[in-house]
Every structure is written in structure tokens, then in C-alpha cells.
Amino acid sequence: MLKLKNVDIFYGKIHAIKRVSLHVDEGKIVALIGANGAGKSTLLKTISGLHRPEQGAISFGDSDITRMAPEDIVRCGISQVPERAHVFKPMSVEDNLLLGAYHRSSRSAQTSIRHDIDRVYDTFPVLRERKKQLAGTLSGGEQQMLAIGRALMAKPKMLLLDEPSMGLAPIIAREILTMIAHLRQQLGLTVLLVEQNARSALRIADSGYVLETGRILVQGTADDLLANRDVQRAYLGRDAE
Amino acid sequence: MLTVFLQFLFSGLTVGSVYALVGMGFNIIYNATSIINLAQGEFVVIGGLLMWFFLESCKLPFLLAVALTILSAGLVALIMERLTIRPLKTNDLLIMIMVTVAVAIVMRGLLMFKFGKEPYSFAAFTEGDPLVIGGAVIQLQTLWVLGITGTCILALYAFFNLTIAGKAMRACSFDPTAASLVGIPVSRMIMFSFILSAMVGAIGGIAITPISLMEYDKGPMLAVKGFCAAMMGGLGRGRGAVVGGLTIGVLESMTAGYIHSGLKDAVALLILLSILFFRPAGLFGNAAMQRLKGH
Ligand SMILES: Nc1ncnc2c1ncn2[C@@H]1O[C@H](COP(=O)(O)OP(=O)(O)OP(=O)(O)O)[C@@H](O)[C@H]1O
Ligand SMILES: [Mg+2]
């Protein structure tokens, strides 16, 4: 469904992503694992059109999205939950969700948008309780849920998640990852999940890639990666089973 | 005694309305970009002078002249944004604000080139005898100014708070990255904000010119007063700019009337300084909200 072919990305002279190829099949959860500065966020930003790759091609379904504008990529069906949630802090929870549906907000879509907001509230009941509250005053976990809800409001086919569990208590982090697995089932979503915590990401993923300083180091099914000695040493801690 | 007071009050409210409109102009662009567009006053001047041009020089019908004036102001803003703001590719607000100052200087030069230094005016929108309230005389044009300002303010309030396009525009200043990621075309929104604020400024210029005349170099003073109005209310807050603008207008008019007309322009600056000193978030803004905006 999503395919990257030999993608190179630069920040000025810094070569952040080096000839990366990867693909995510429809309905799968693929984990992208790597340490700080490996280039995970850079890759997701480029898929969403916030950066232009120097070389290589990115396609989604039948469309070449390599040089599309971010708003057109959202229209194609890719939504991103960015690192640190990036909710619209001075706006209410409900306005954040409404803006998530920006690309499909015509007058005729109003009832379906209302309906989808209710579905997001059903998924994350805490957001319903706080719908009038300013998003910036939510807790970190709640902001993360809001960012996921906002991304879902676009009715995406594919979700890009950039470290959705960053900075959260382990129990909340697990809850969010479980929710992502559940959403995939329920909505038939395709997911590219960026995580530093390899173990919890691979627990819900079908397969994964390990990124190290801009290169794909290993790739394989979730089980293969969990069993891989290099991955164990570098990303699962020495006491890996 | 009371008559004189009322007279000062009404003339203060009239100029104050225009300050409020200029302040709203600042807010519109600030709401989309966090930029302070210091060419804001020039759009009021463009409104007054172009209206004169279309009405008196081209002899066009009134409504057509209004429409052309507003559209031209929007076009000038579009060109300004395309040529000077968009190509900057910087996130440095100070640089962008300096650029708007440069644009203002160029615009003033062009206006002087075309219109010269003399003041312009045209007839009030409607003929008729002025109203007399408590002995004070109110020109009908004053009512037009107040009515038009009120309408603009309400329309802008509705736009920014009730429509998805308005909310999307605000989202662009809060978090441009996230705005892009939900599919808001950020750079187009910024362009619209410049056009909209120029149009609001031009409307103010059209309305006020029959009362207070218009000349090419009125822009900077209007910008200072309007900025002061916007600051008083807390940048980005519509209601604040209105109360701020009217307050400054009235205080100015009272100062000029009861103390000395030479002190008039000092009032706004004094207010601005005390706000920056004591309440940087504005009289109505609150610091917590300011923190959420991240600036
Ligand atoms: N705007 C930028 N300008 C210059 N260099 C950048 C920029 N953004 C990221 N980089 C560099 O690109 C590399 C990859 O950064 P990126 O944010 O993609 O890493 P990451 O894998 O997401 O890390 P983390 O896990 O800490 O979020 C880093 O070396 C970083 O310093
Ligand atoms: Mg990152």
C-alpha cells in the first residue's frame, strides 16, 4: 500500500536518510524502530509531504505522492499523529477534532462529521468529558489520545504514528498501543508505527524495520526481529529473553 | 458643559472605530501567522485614496467604487504576501515584521507618487441633517462609521469562532506543522489572512475619509494607534481590539479637547508603554492563554 523506494533525505548537508526502501501492506501494522536521531521522524515527515526527498520515490496505492503537498497527501488517505502530539493547544478538544476533518468539511458532510466525533468520543471517553477544555491543558496521555482522534477524523486509510507512547507512564503507553491494535481491527487501518520501545511496538506489529543513522539495518517479521541477536542487544536490552 | 463633553465623546468614538478596525487587521494576520503586519495603516490610506480615485476621478457609481477599492486593497495585500512574506522561508518573526515595515515605506512612496501630499475627501455616504443629541452634533457619516465597524467586528468574530475556515486559519498560527498534517493549506491560509486584513483596513479608510480626510502619510500613525488598540485587548482577541480602539479614540479626543491638541498622539503611546510594562498579555488577555500559544 505504502512504498518507499531508495529514498534519500537531506537537511542542508546532513544526509539524514540514506537510500531507504520500505513497504507497508494494506491492513498491516509495521513498526519502525531506531534510537534517537536515527531519522524516524524525518521519514514520517517526508511521507506526509512536510519535507521533500532529494531522491527516490514514495507511492501510496496507485498514486505517486513523492512531491505532493501535505494537504493533498491527507486527501489521499494518509494521516499522521506527529511526535509529541502537536494538538492545537489554545483550542477546545472538540475544535481539535473538527479541524481533523478539515479536508472533508463541506456543508453536506456535517452530519457525518458529528457522527465521527461521537465515535472518537466512544473510543476515548475521557475526551468526551473534556470536550470544552483547551487542548493544551490536557495531560500528556490525553493529548496523545486527542492527536490520534484528530487523525482519525480525516477518515484515513493509513495512519503514521510518531512515538505515540513517548513520555507516558508505562501503563498508559500500553493502553495506547493496545488501542492502536484495536483500531486497526475495527477500521481496517494500515499503520506505520514509529517507536523507540521496540518490545512494545513489536508486540502489536506484524513486521518491522530497524533504522540506524539513516539506514535500514534489519527488517523482518515481528517474531524474527524479537529473536534477532543484534536487535536484542541494541533495542531490547541485554536481559532480553 | 455636557454638550462639549458629548461632542468630544462622539468624535472620539468615530476615530476610535477606525483604530479598532486597524487593530482587527493586526489580529487577523496575527491569528494566522503570529506576524505583526506594520503595513496595516497603509491599507486604510489605500482605502481612502482609491475610493476617491474611483469615485471622484473615474466618476464610477458609489457601490462599484466601494467594491473596486476593497478588491484592489485585497490585491495589493496578495501581491505583498506573495512577493515579500512567502519567499522569505524563515521562521524568524522579527525579520518578517521588518519586511512589513519595508513594504509600508514602499507603499507610502507609491501613494505619494500617485496622489501627492495633499489631503483628499469625498462626500458623506448619505445626505441629511446631522442628529443633535444633548446639544452635541453628530454627522450622519459618524453613524455610518460606527455601524460599519460594528458589522465588520461581528462578521470577523463569527468567521474566526464559528466557521471551520476561520478556525483553520487560527490553527495555522498555533501550530503550522499540525495544521499541514490535518490537511489545512497553510500558505494559502496565510495569503487569505493578508487579503482579509487589507480589506478590513480599506473599509475603515473608505468610511472615515469623508470625516477626517486622507493623505498618503497617515498610515504609520494609524498603525501605531491600531497596534495599541490590539495590544490593549491582547493580540489576537477581537473584542479586545474594539474596546481598545474606542478607549484610545475617546481618551485622545478628551485630551485634545480639555488639555491640548498637541498631546493627542502621546496618549496612545503612553497607553502602549504602560501596557507593555504592566500587562503584556493585554487588559483582557490572560497570561495562561498566552503560554498555550507558545509566544
Ligand atoms: N530541521 C532539521 N534541520 C537539520 N537537521 C535535522 C532537522 N531535523 C532533524 N535533523 C537531524 O536529522 C537526524 C534525524 O532526526 P529525526 O528527528 O528524524 O530522528 P528520530 O529518529 O525521529 O529521533 P528521535 O527518536 O529522537 O525522535 C538527526 O541527526 C537530526 O539532528
Ligand atoms: Mg523522532
Coordinates of C-alpha atoms and ligand atoms in Angstrom, one line a residue:
Chain A
M1 CA 0.0 0.0 0.0
L2 CA 2.7 2.5 1.0
K3 CA 6.1 2.0 -0.8
L4 CA 9.3 3.9 -0.4
K5 CA 12.0 3.3 -3.0
N6 CA 15.6 4.3 -2.5
V7 CA 14.7 7.5 -0.6
D8 CA 17.4 10.0 0.3
I9 CA 16.7 12.9 2.5
F10 CA 19.0 15.8 3.4
Y11 CA 18.8 18.7 5.8
G12 CA 21.2 21.0 4.0
K13 CA 24.4 19.0 4.0
I14 CA 23.2 16.5 6.6
H15 CA 22.3 13.2 5.0
A16 CA 19.5 12.2 7.3
I17 CA 18.0 9.2 5.4
K18 CA 20.2 7.1 3.1
R19 CA 18.6 5.0 0.3
V20 CA 15.8 3.7 2.4
S21 CA 13.3 1.4 0.9
L22 CA 10.3 0.0 2.8
H23 CA 6.8 -1.1 2.2
V24 CA 3.7 -1.4 4.3
D25 CA 1.0 -3.8 3.1
E26 CA -2.7 -3.0 3.4
G27 CA -4.1 -3.8 6.8
K28 CA -0.8 -4.4 8.5
I29 CA 0.9 -2.7 11.4
V30 CA 4.6 -2.1 10.6
A31 CA 7.0 -0.9 13.3
L32 CA 9.9 1.4 12.6
I33 CA 12.4 1.2 15.4
G34 CA 15.5 3.2 16.0
A35 CA 17.5 5.2 18.5
N36 CA 17.4 9.0 19.0
G37 CA 18.4 10.7 15.8
A38 CA 18.1 7.7 13.6
G39 CA 15.8 9.5 11.2
K40 CA 12.4 8.1 12.1
S41 CA 10.6 11.4 12.4
T42 CA 12.3 12.6 9.3
L43 CA 11.0 9.7 7.3
L44 CA 7.4 10.2 8.5
K45 CA 7.5 13.9 7.8
T46 CA 8.7 13.2 4.3
I47 CA 5.9 10.7 3.7
S48 CA 3.4 13.4 4.8
G49 CA 4.9 15.9 2.5
L50 CA 6.5 18.2 5.1
H51 CA 9.9 17.5 3.6
R52 CA 11.0 16.8 0.0
P53 CA 13.3 13.8 -0.6
E54 CA 16.4 14.5 -2.6
Q55 CA 16.0 11.2 -4.5
G56 CA 13.7 8.2 -4.6
A57 CA 10.0 7.7 -4.9
I58 CA 7.1 7.4 -2.5
S59 CA 3.9 5.8 -3.6
F60 CA 0.6 5.2 -1.9
G61 CA -1.8 2.8 -3.6
D62 CA -1.7 3.8 -7.2
S63 CA -0.6 7.4 -6.6
D64 CA 2.9 8.8 -6.6
I65 CA 3.0 11.1 -3.6
T66 CA 6.7 11.9 -3.7
R67 CA 6.1 15.6 -4.4
M68 CA 2.6 16.1 -3.3
A69 CA 1.6 18.9 -0.9
P70 CA 0.8 17.8 2.7
E71 CA -2.9 18.7 2.3
D72 CA -3.2 16.5 -0.9
I73 CA -1.5 13.6 0.9
V74 CA -4.1 13.8 3.7
R75 CA -6.7 13.7 0.9
C76 CA -5.1 10.6 -0.5
G77 CA -5.8 8.9 2.9
I78 CA -2.6 9.2 5.0
S79 CA -2.9 10.9 8.4
Q80 CA -0.1 11.4 10.8
V81 CA 0.0 11.7 14.5
P82 CA 3.2 13.7 15.0
E83 CA 5.8 13.4 17.6
R84 CA 4.6 15.0 20.9
A85 CA 1.0 15.1 19.6
H86 CA 1.0 18.7 18.4
V87 CA -2.6 19.3 19.4
F88 CA -3.9 22.9 18.8
K89 CA -3.3 23.9 22.4
P90 CA -5.3 27.1 22.7
M91 CA -8.4 25.4 21.1
S92 CA -11.0 23.2 22.6
V93 CA -10.8 19.4 22.4
E94 CA -13.9 19.5 20.1
D95 CA -12.4 22.1 17.8
N96 CA -9.3 20.0 17.5
L97 CA -11.4 17.1 16.3
L98 CA -13.4 19.3 13.9
L99 CA -10.2 20.5 12.4
G100 CA -9.1 16.9 11.9
A101 CA -11.9 16.6 9.5
Y102 CA -10.9 19.8 7.7
H103 CA -10.3 18.3 4.3
R104 CA -13.8 16.8 4.2
S105 CA -15.7 19.6 5.9
S106 CA -18.3 20.7 3.3
R107 CA -21.8 21.6 4.4
S108 CA -23.2 18.2 3.3
A109 CA -20.6 16.4 5.4
Q110 CA -21.7 18.0 8.7
T111 CA -23.8 15.1 10.0
S112 CA -21.2 12.5 9.2
I113 CA -18.5 14.6 10.9
R114 CA -20.7 14.9 14.0
H115 CA -21.2 11.1 13.9
D116 CA -17.4 10.6 13.6
I117 CA -16.7 12.9 16.5
D118 CA -19.1 10.8 18.6
R119 CA -17.2 7.7 17.5
V120 CA -13.9 9.2 18.6
Y121 CA -15.5 10.0 22.0
D122 CA -16.7 6.4 22.2
T123 CA -13.1 5.2 21.6
F124 CA -11.7 7.8 24.1
P125 CA -14.4 8.5 26.6
V126 CA -12.1 10.9 28.5
L127 CA -12.2 13.2 25.5
R128 CA -16.0 13.5 25.7
E129 CA -15.8 14.5 29.4
R130 CA -13.3 17.3 28.4
K131 CA -14.7 18.4 25.1
K132 CA -14.9 22.1 26.0
Q133 CA -11.5 22.1 27.7
L134 CA -8.5 23.7 26.0
A135 CA -6.3 21.0 24.5
G136 CA -3.1 22.5 26.0
T137 CA -4.5 21.8 29.5
L138 CA -4.9 18.1 28.9
S139 CA -2.4 15.6 30.3
G140 CA 0.2 14.1 28.1
G141 CA -1.7 10.9 27.6
E142 CA -4.9 12.7 26.9
Q143 CA -3.2 14.9 24.3
Q144 CA -1.9 11.8 22.6
M145 CA -5.4 10.4 22.5
L146 CA -6.7 13.7 21.1
A147 CA -4.0 13.6 18.4
I148 CA -5.0 10.1 17.4
G149 CA -8.7 11.1 17.4
R150 CA -7.9 14.1 15.3
A151 CA -6.0 12.0 12.8
L152 CA -8.9 9.5 12.7
M153 CA -11.3 12.4 11.9
A154 CA -9.7 12.6 8.5
K155 CA -11.0 9.1 7.8
P156 CA -7.6 7.9 6.7
K157 CA -6.7 4.6 5.1
M158 CA -3.3 4.7 6.7
L159 CA -2.1 6.1 10.0
L160 CA 1.5 7.2 10.6
L161 CA 2.2 7.3 14.3
D162 CA 5.4 9.0 15.6
E163 CA 6.2 7.7 19.1
P164 CA 2.7 7.8 20.5
S165 CA 3.9 6.4 23.8
M166 CA 6.7 9.0 24.3
G167 CA 6.8 10.4 27.8
L168 CA 3.8 8.4 29.1
A169 CA 3.6 6.2 32.1
P170 CA 4.1 2.5 31.1
I171 CA 0.5 1.6 31.8
I172 CA -0.9 4.5 29.6
A173 CA 1.7 3.7 26.9
R174 CA 0.5 0.1 26.8
E175 CA -3.1 1.2 26.7
I176 CA -2.5 3.5 23.7
L177 CA -0.7 0.7 21.8
T178 CA -3.5 -1.7 22.6
M179 CA -5.9 0.9 21.3
I180 CA -3.9 1.2 18.1
A181 CA -4.1 -2.6 17.5
H182 CA -7.8 -2.4 18.2
L183 CA -8.4 0.5 15.8
R184 CA -6.6 -1.4 13.0
Q185 CA -9.0 -4.3 13.5
Q186 CA -12.1 -2.2 13.8
L187 CA -11.4 0.3 10.9
G188 CA -9.2 -1.9 8.7
L189 CA -6.4 0.7 9.0
T190 CA -2.9 0.3 7.8
V191 CA -0.4 1.6 10.3
L192 CA 3.3 2.7 10.3
L193 CA 4.3 2.9 13.9
V194 CA 7.5 4.6 15.0
E195 CA 8.7 3.6 18.4
Q196 CA 11.9 3.6 20.5
N197 CA 10.5 1.0 22.7
A198 CA 11.0 -2.0 20.4
R199 CA 9.4 -4.6 22.6
S200 CA 6.0 -2.9 23.0
A201 CA 5.9 -1.9 19.3
L202 CA 6.7 -5.4 18.1
R203 CA 4.1 -6.8 20.4
I204 CA 1.3 -5.3 18.2
A205 CA 3.2 -5.1 14.9
D206 CA 3.1 -7.7 12.1
S207 CA 6.6 -6.8 10.9
G208 CA 9.2 -4.1 11.4
Y209 CA 12.3 -2.3 10.3
V210 CA 15.2 -1.1 12.3
L211 CA 16.7 2.2 11.3
E212 CA 20.2 3.2 12.4
T213 CA 21.7 6.6 11.4
G214 CA 19.6 6.9 8.4
R215 CA 19.9 3.3 7.1
I216 CA 17.7 0.2 7.4
L217 CA 19.7 -2.2 9.4
V218 CA 17.4 -5.2 9.6
Q219 CA 13.9 -5.9 8.6
G220 CA 11.6 -8.9 9.2
T221 CA 8.5 -10.2 10.9
A222 CA 7.9 -9.1 14.4
D223 CA 8.9 -12.5 15.7
D224 CA 12.1 -12.6 13.7
L225 CA 13.1 -9.2 15.0
L226 CA 12.4 -10.1 18.6
A227 CA 14.6 -13.2 18.1
N228 CA 17.4 -11.3 16.3
R229 CA 20.5 -11.1 18.4
D230 CA 21.5 -7.6 17.1
V231 CA 18.1 -6.2 17.8
Q232 CA 18.0 -7.8 21.2
R233 CA 21.4 -6.3 22.1
A234 CA 20.7 -2.8 20.8
Y235 CA 16.9 -2.3 21.3
L236 CA 15.6 -4.8 23.7
G237 CA 18.1 -4.5 26.5
R238 CA 20.7 -7.1 27.5
D239 CA 18.4 -9.1 29.6
A240 CA 16.2 -9.9 26.6
E241 CA 14.9 -13.4 26.8
Chain B
M1 CA -20.6 71.6 29.6
L2 CA -22.3 68.3 28.9
T3 CA -22.7 69.3 25.3
V4 CA -19.0 69.8 24.9
F5 CA -18.3 66.5 26.6
L6 CA -20.7 64.6 24.3
Q7 CA -19.2 66.3 21.3
F8 CA -15.7 65.1 22.3
L9 CA -17.1 61.6 23.1
F10 CA -18.7 61.2 19.7
S11 CA -15.7 62.3 17.8
G12 CA -13.6 60.1 19.9
L13 CA -15.8 57.1 19.2
T14 CA -15.5 57.8 15.5
V15 CA -11.8 57.8 15.2
G16 CA -11.7 55.0 17.8
S17 CA -13.7 52.8 15.4
V18 CA -11.1 53.2 12.8
Y19 CA -8.4 52.3 15.3
A20 CA -10.5 49.3 16.2
L21 CA -10.6 48.2 12.6
V22 CA -6.9 48.7 12.2
G23 CA -6.4 46.6 15.4
M24 CA -8.7 43.9 13.9
G25 CA -6.5 44.0 10.9
F26 CA -3.5 43.2 13.1
N27 CA -5.4 40.5 14.8
I28 CA -6.4 38.8 11.6
I29 CA -2.8 38.3 10.3
Y30 CA -1.6 37.6 13.8
N31 CA -4.2 34.9 14.2
A32 CA -2.9 33.1 11.1
T33 CA 0.8 33.7 11.4
S34 CA 1.9 35.4 14.6
I35 CA 3.3 38.2 12.3
I36 CA 2.6 41.8 13.1
N37 CA 2.0 43.5 9.8
L38 CA 3.1 47.0 10.2
A39 CA 1.9 48.0 6.8
Q40 CA -1.6 47.8 8.2
G41 CA -2.1 51.6 8.3
E42 CA -1.2 51.9 4.7
F43 CA -4.3 49.8 3.7
V44 CA -6.5 52.3 5.4
V45 CA -4.9 55.0 3.4
I46 CA -5.2 52.9 0.2
G47 CA -8.9 52.6 1.0
G48 CA -9.5 56.3 1.3
L49 CA -7.4 57.4 -1.6
L50 CA -8.5 54.7 -4.1
M51 CA -12.1 55.3 -3.1
W52 CA -11.5 59.0 -4.0
F53 CA -9.9 57.9 -7.3
F54 CA -12.7 55.6 -8.4
L55 CA -15.5 57.9 -7.2
E56 CA -14.3 61.4 -8.0
S57 CA -11.7 60.8 -10.7
C58 CA -13.3 57.9 -12.6
K59 CA -16.8 59.0 -11.7
L60 CA -17.9 55.4 -11.0
P61 CA -21.1 54.7 -9.1
F62 CA -20.8 54.6 -5.3
L63 CA -21.2 50.8 -4.8
L64 CA -19.0 49.9 -7.7
A65 CA -16.3 52.3 -6.4
V66 CA -16.5 50.6 -2.9
A67 CA -16.2 47.2 -4.4
L68 CA -13.3 48.1 -6.6
T69 CA -11.5 49.8 -3.7
I70 CA -11.9 46.8 -1.4
L71 CA -10.8 44.4 -4.1
S72 CA -7.8 46.5 -5.0
A73 CA -6.7 46.6 -1.4
G74 CA -7.0 42.8 -1.3
L75 CA -5.0 42.5 -4.5
V76 CA -2.2 44.7 -3.1
A77 CA -2.1 42.5 0.0
L78 CA -1.9 39.4 -2.1
I79 CA 1.0 40.8 -4.1
M80 CA 2.7 41.9 -0.8
E81 CA 2.3 38.4 0.7
R82 CA 3.5 36.6 -2.5
L83 CA 6.4 38.9 -3.1
T84 CA 7.7 39.6 0.3
I85 CA 6.4 37.2 3.0
R86 CA 6.2 33.9 1.3
P87 CA 9.6 33.8 -0.4
L88 CA 11.3 34.5 3.0
K89 CA 11.4 30.9 4.1
T90 CA 12.3 31.9 7.6
N91 CA 10.6 31.4 10.9
D92 CA 12.2 34.5 12.3
L93 CA 9.2 36.7 13.2
L94 CA 11.4 39.8 13.7
I95 CA 12.7 39.5 10.1
M96 CA 9.1 39.2 8.7
I97 CA 7.9 42.2 10.8
M98 CA 10.9 44.2 9.5
V99 CA 9.8 43.2 6.0
T100 CA 6.3 44.6 6.5
V101 CA 7.9 47.9 7.6
A102 CA 9.9 48.0 4.4
V103 CA 6.7 47.3 2.4
A104 CA 4.9 50.1 4.2
I105 CA 7.7 52.5 3.2
V106 CA 7.5 51.5 -0.4
M107 CA 3.7 51.7 -0.4
R108 CA 3.8 55.2 1.1
G109 CA 6.3 56.2 -1.7
L110 CA 4.0 54.9 -4.4
L111 CA 1.0 56.6 -2.9
M112 CA 2.8 59.9 -2.7
F113 CA 3.9 59.5 -6.3
K114 CA 0.3 58.9 -7.5
F115 CA -1.6 61.2 -5.2
G116 CA 0.8 63.8 -4.0
K117 CA 0.9 65.2 -0.5
E118 CA -2.5 67.0 -0.3
P119 CA -5.4 65.6 1.6
Y120 CA -8.4 64.0 -0.2
S121 CA -12.0 63.7 0.7
F122 CA -15.4 62.8 -0.9
A123 CA -19.0 63.3 0.1
A124 CA -20.6 61.5 3.0
F125 CA -22.4 58.3 2.2
T126 CA -25.8 59.8 2.8
E127 CA -27.0 63.4 2.8
G128 CA -29.2 64.8 5.5
D129 CA -29.2 66.9 8.6
P130 CA -26.9 65.9 11.4
L131 CA -28.5 64.5 14.6
V132 CA -28.4 66.6 17.7
I133 CA -28.1 64.7 21.0
G134 CA -27.9 66.7 24.2
G135 CA -26.8 69.7 22.2
A136 CA -23.9 67.8 20.6
V137 CA -23.9 67.5 16.8
I138 CA -23.5 64.0 15.2
Q139 CA -22.8 63.8 11.5
L140 CA -24.6 61.0 9.7
Q141 CA -21.3 59.7 8.5
T142 CA -20.3 59.1 12.1
L143 CA -23.2 56.7 12.3
W144 CA -22.0 55.0 9.2
V145 CA -18.5 54.6 10.6
L146 CA -19.9 53.1 13.9
G147 CA -22.3 50.8 12.0
I148 CA -19.7 49.6 9.5
T149 CA -17.2 49.0 12.3
G150 CA -19.7 47.1 14.3
T151 CA -20.7 44.9 11.4
C152 CA -17.1 44.1 10.5
I153 CA -16.3 43.2 14.0
L154 CA -19.3 40.9 14.3
A155 CA -18.6 39.3 10.9
L156 CA -15.0 38.7 11.8
Y157 CA -15.9 37.3 15.2
A158 CA -18.3 34.8 13.6
F159 CA -15.7 33.9 11.0
F160 CA -13.0 33.1 13.4
N161 CA -15.1 31.4 16.1
L162 CA -17.9 29.7 14.2
T163 CA -16.7 28.7 10.8
I164 CA -14.3 25.9 10.1
A165 CA -12.3 28.1 7.7
G166 CA -11.8 30.6 10.5
K167 CA -10.8 28.0 13.0
A168 CA -8.4 26.6 10.4
M169 CA -6.8 30.0 10.0
R170 CA -6.2 30.3 13.7
A171 CA -4.8 26.8 13.8
C172 CA -2.1 27.9 11.3
S173 CA -0.6 30.3 13.8
F174 CA -0.9 27.9 16.8
D175 CA 0.8 25.0 15.1
P176 CA 1.6 25.3 11.4
T177 CA 3.0 21.7 11.3
A178 CA -0.1 20.2 12.8
A179 CA -2.2 22.4 10.6
S180 CA -0.5 20.9 7.5
L181 CA -0.9 17.4 8.8
V182 CA -4.7 17.8 9.1
G183 CA -4.8 19.0 5.5
I184 CA -5.0 22.8 6.0
P185 CA -3.2 24.5 3.1
V186 CA -1.2 26.7 5.4
S187 CA 0.4 29.0 2.9
R188 CA -2.9 29.7 1.2
M189 CA -4.4 30.5 4.6
I190 CA -1.7 33.0 5.3
M191 CA -2.3 34.6 2.0
F192 CA -6.1 34.9 2.8
S193 CA -5.3 36.4 6.1
F194 CA -3.3 39.2 4.5
I195 CA -6.1 39.8 1.9
L196 CA -8.8 39.8 4.6
S197 CA -7.0 42.2 6.9
A198 CA -6.2 44.6 4.0
M199 CA -9.9 44.6 3.1
V200 CA -10.9 45.4 6.6
G201 CA -8.4 48.3 6.7
A202 CA -9.7 49.6 3.3
I203 CA -13.3 49.5 4.6
G204 CA -12.1 51.7 7.5
G205 CA -10.4 54.1 5.1
I206 CA -13.5 54.4 3.0
A207 CA -15.7 55.1 5.9
I208 CA -13.5 57.6 7.7
T209 CA -12.3 59.7 4.8
P210 CA -15.4 61.9 4.5
I211 CA -15.0 62.9 8.1
S212 CA -11.3 63.2 8.7
L213 CA -9.8 63.4 5.2
M214 CA -7.0 61.1 3.9
E215 CA -3.4 61.8 2.9
Y216 CA -0.6 59.5 1.8
D217 CA 1.3 59.5 5.1
K218 CA -1.4 58.8 7.6
G219 CA -0.5 55.1 7.7
P220 CA 2.2 55.0 10.4
M221 CA 0.1 56.9 12.9
L222 CA -2.9 54.7 12.2
A223 CA -0.8 51.6 12.6
V224 CA 0.6 52.8 15.9
K225 CA -2.9 53.5 17.2
G226 CA -4.4 50.3 15.8
F227 CA -1.5 48.3 17.3
C228 CA -2.0 50.0 20.6
A229 CA -5.7 49.0 20.4
A230 CA -4.9 45.4 19.6
M231 CA -2.3 45.3 22.4
M232 CA -4.7 46.7 24.9
G233 CA -7.1 43.9 24.2
G234 CA -4.4 41.3 24.0
L235 CA -3.2 40.5 20.5
G236 CA -5.5 38.2 18.5
R237 CA -8.6 38.9 20.6
G238 CA -11.4 40.6 18.6
R239 CA -13.4 42.1 21.4
G240 CA -10.2 43.5 22.9
A241 CA -9.3 45.4 19.8
V242 CA -12.7 47.1 19.8
V243 CA -12.7 48.1 23.4
G244 CA -9.0 49.2 23.0
G245 CA -9.7 51.2 19.8
L246 CA -12.7 53.0 21.3
T247 CA -10.9 53.8 24.5
I248 CA -7.9 55.2 22.8
G249 CA -10.1 57.3 20.5
V250 CA -12.1 58.8 23.3
L251 CA -9.1 59.5 25.5
E252 CA -7.4 61.2 22.6
S253 CA -10.4 63.3 21.9
M254 CA -10.8 64.3 25.5
T255 CA -7.1 65.1 25.8
A256 CA -7.2 67.2 22.7
G257 CA -10.4 69.0 23.9
Y258 CA -9.7 69.6 27.5
I259 CA -5.9 69.8 27.7
H260 CA -4.1 70.5 24.4
S261 CA -4.4 69.1 20.9
G262 CA -0.7 68.7 20.7
L263 CA -0.8 65.9 23.4
K264 CA -3.3 63.9 21.4
D265 CA -0.9 61.5 19.8
A266 CA 1.0 61.0 23.0
V267 CA -2.0 59.3 24.6
A268 CA -1.8 56.1 22.5
L269 CA 1.9 55.8 23.0
L270 CA 1.6 56.3 26.8
I271 CA -1.1 53.6 26.9
L272 CA 1.0 51.3 24.8
L273 CA 4.0 51.8 27.0
S274 CA 2.1 51.2 30.2
I275 CA 0.5 48.0 28.8
L276 CA 3.8 46.6 27.7
F277 CA 5.1 47.5 31.1
F278 CA 2.3 46.2 33.3
R279 CA 0.2 43.8 31.3
P280 CA 1.9 42.5 28.3
A281 CA -0.9 40.0 27.6
G282 CA -3.3 42.9 27.3
L283 CA -6.1 44.1 29.6
F284 CA -8.3 41.2 28.5
G285 CA -5.7 38.6 27.5
N286 CA -4.6 36.3 30.2
A287 CA -1.1 35.1 30.6
A288 CA -2.0 31.4 30.8
M289 CA -3.7 31.6 27.3
Q290 CA -0.6 33.3 26.0
R291 CA 1.6 30.4 27.3
L292 CA -0.6 27.9 25.5
K293 CA 0.0 29.8 22.2
G294 CA 3.7 29.4 22.9
H295 CA 4.6 33.0 22.4
Ligands
LIG1 N1 15.1 20.6 10.8 C1 16.3 19.9 10.9 N2 17.4 20.5 10.5 C2 18.6 19.9 10.5 N3 18.8 18.6 10.9 C3 17.7 18.0 11.4 C4 16.4 18.6 11.4 N4 15.5 17.7 11.9 C5 16.2 16.6 12.2 N5 17.5 16.8 11.8 C6 18.6 15.8 12.0 O1 18.2 14.6 11.3 C7 18.6 13.4 12.1 C8 17.3 12.6 12.2 O2 16.4 13.3 13.1 P1 15.0 12.7 13.4 O3 14.2 13.7 14.1 O4 14.4 12.2 12.2 O5 15.3 11.5 14.4 P2 14.4 10.5 15.1 O6 14.8 9.1 14.7 O7 13.0 10.9 15.0 O8 14.9 10.7 16.6 P3 14.0 10.7 18.0 O9 13.8 9.3 18.4 O10 14.9 11.4 19.0 O11 12.7 11.4 17.7 C9 19.2 13.9 13.4 O12 20.6 13.8 13.3 C10 18.7 15.4 13.5 O13 19.7 16.1 14.1
MG2 MG 11.6 11.5 16.2

